[in-house]
Short mmCIF file of C-alpha atoms in Angstrom, two decimals:
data_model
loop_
_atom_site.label_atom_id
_atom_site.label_comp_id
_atom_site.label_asym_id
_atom_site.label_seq_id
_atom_site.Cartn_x
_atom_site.Cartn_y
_atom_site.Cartn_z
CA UNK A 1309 111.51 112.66 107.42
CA UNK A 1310 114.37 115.18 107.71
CA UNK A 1311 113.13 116.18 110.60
CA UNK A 1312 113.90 114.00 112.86
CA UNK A 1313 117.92 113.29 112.30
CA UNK A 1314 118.41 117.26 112.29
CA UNK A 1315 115.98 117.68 115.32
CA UNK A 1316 118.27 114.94 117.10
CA UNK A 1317 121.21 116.58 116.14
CA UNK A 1318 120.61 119.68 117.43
CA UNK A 1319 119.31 118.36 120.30
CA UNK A 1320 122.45 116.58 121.07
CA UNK A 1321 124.32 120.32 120.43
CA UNK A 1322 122.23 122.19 122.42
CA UNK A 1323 121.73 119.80 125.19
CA UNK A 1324 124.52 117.10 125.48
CA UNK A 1325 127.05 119.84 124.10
CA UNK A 1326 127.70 117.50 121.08
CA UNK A 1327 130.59 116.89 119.83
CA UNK A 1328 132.78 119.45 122.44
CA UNK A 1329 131.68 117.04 125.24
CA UNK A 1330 132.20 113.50 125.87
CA UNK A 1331 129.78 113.37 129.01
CA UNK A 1332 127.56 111.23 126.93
CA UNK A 1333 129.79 109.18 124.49
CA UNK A 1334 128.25 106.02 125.97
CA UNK A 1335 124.88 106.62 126.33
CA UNK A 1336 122.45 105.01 123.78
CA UNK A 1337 119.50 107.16 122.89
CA UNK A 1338 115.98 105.57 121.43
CA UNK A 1339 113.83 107.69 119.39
CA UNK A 1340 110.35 106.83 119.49
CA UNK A 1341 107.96 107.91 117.70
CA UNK A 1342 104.70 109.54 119.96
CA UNK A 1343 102.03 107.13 118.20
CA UNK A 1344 104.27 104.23 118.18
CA UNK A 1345 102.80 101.59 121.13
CA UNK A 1346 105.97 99.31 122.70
CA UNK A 1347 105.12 96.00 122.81
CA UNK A 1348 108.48 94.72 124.16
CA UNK A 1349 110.94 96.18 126.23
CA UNK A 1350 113.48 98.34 124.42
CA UNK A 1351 117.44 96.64 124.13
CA UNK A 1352 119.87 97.18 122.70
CA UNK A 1353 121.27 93.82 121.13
CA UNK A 1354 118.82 92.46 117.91
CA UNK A 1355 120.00 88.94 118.04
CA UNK A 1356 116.20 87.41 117.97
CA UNK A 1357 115.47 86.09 114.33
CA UNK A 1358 111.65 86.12 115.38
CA UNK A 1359 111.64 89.68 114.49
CA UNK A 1360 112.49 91.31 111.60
CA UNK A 1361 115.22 94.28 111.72
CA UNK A 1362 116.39 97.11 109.34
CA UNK A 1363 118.43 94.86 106.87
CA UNK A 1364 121.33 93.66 108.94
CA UNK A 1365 123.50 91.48 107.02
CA UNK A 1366 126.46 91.57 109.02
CA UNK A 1367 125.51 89.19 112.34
CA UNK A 1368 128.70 91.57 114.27
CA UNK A 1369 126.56 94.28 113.57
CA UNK A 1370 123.26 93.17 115.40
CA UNK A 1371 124.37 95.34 118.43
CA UNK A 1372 123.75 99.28 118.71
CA UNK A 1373 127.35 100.46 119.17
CA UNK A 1374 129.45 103.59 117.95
CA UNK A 1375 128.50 104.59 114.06
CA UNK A 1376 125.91 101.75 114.05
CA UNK A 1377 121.95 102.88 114.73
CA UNK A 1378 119.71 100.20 114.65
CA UNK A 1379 116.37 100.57 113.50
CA UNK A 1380 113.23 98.60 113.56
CA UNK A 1381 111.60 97.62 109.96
CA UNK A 1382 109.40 100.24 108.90
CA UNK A 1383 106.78 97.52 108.05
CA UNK A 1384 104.09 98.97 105.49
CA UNK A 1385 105.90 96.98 102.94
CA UNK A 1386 103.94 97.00 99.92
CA UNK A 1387 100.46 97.90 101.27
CA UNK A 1388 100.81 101.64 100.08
CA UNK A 1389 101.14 100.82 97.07
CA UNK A 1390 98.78 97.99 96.22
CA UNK A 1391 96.09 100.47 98.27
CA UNK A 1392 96.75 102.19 94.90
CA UNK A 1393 94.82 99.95 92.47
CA UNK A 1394 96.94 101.10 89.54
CA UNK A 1395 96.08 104.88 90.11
CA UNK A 1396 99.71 105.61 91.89
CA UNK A 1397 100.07 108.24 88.76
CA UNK A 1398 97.25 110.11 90.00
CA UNK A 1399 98.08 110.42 94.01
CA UNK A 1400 102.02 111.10 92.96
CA UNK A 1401 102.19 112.46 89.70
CA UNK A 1402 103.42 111.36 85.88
CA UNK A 1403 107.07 111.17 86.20
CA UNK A 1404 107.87 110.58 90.25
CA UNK A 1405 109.90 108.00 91.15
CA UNK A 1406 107.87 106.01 93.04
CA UNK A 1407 106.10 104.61 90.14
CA UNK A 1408 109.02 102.57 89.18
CA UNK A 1409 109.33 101.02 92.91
CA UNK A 1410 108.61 97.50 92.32
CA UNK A 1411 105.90 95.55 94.84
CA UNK A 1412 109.24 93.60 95.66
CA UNK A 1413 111.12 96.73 96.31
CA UNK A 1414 108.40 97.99 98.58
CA UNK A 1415 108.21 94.74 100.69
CA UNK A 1416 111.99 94.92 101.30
CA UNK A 1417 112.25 98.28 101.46
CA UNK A 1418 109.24 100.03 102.99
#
């Protein structure tokens, strides 16, 4: 998934002149993914606890702002690897490291 902070980035370079030009230091920029459907408008304030967000601990933080993305929770949780059924060694290999992400892990993580 490198591919889509570098893509942004040199969008922002080649486009919005990033970081010689402030033109655009307070714009706020979504990336959406092309198969994604929006249910509900896009904002830019999380302060509904109806929904779940990208681990925000910090209720100061629940605001996009300078230095501060905000992302939505991924949300497969731990279905990839239950799907599994205890062959995870065969799909990834002996020795990667997600065999040793726990189902707990997974639901907080993924």
């Amino acid at each position: 998934y490198f591919n889509k902070p570098y893509g942004i980035l040199d969008w922002m370079q080649k486009v919005l002149a990033f970081p010689n030009s402030t033109a655009h230091e307070e714009d706020i920029i979504s990336l959406v993914d092309p198969d994604f459907l929006l249910m509900r408008p896009l904002r830019h304030i999380f302060n509904m606890s109806n929904y779940q967000w990208t681990n925000i601990t910090d209720p100061s933080k629940n605001k996009v702002q300078h230095g501060w993305p905000i992302a939505h929770a991924y949300g497969h949780g731990s279905s990839w690897k239950r799907s599994m059924k205890g062959r995870m060694d065969y799909v990834v290999g002996p020795g990667s490291p997600a065999l040793n992400v726990t189902y707990e892990e997974a639901d907080l993580l993924y």
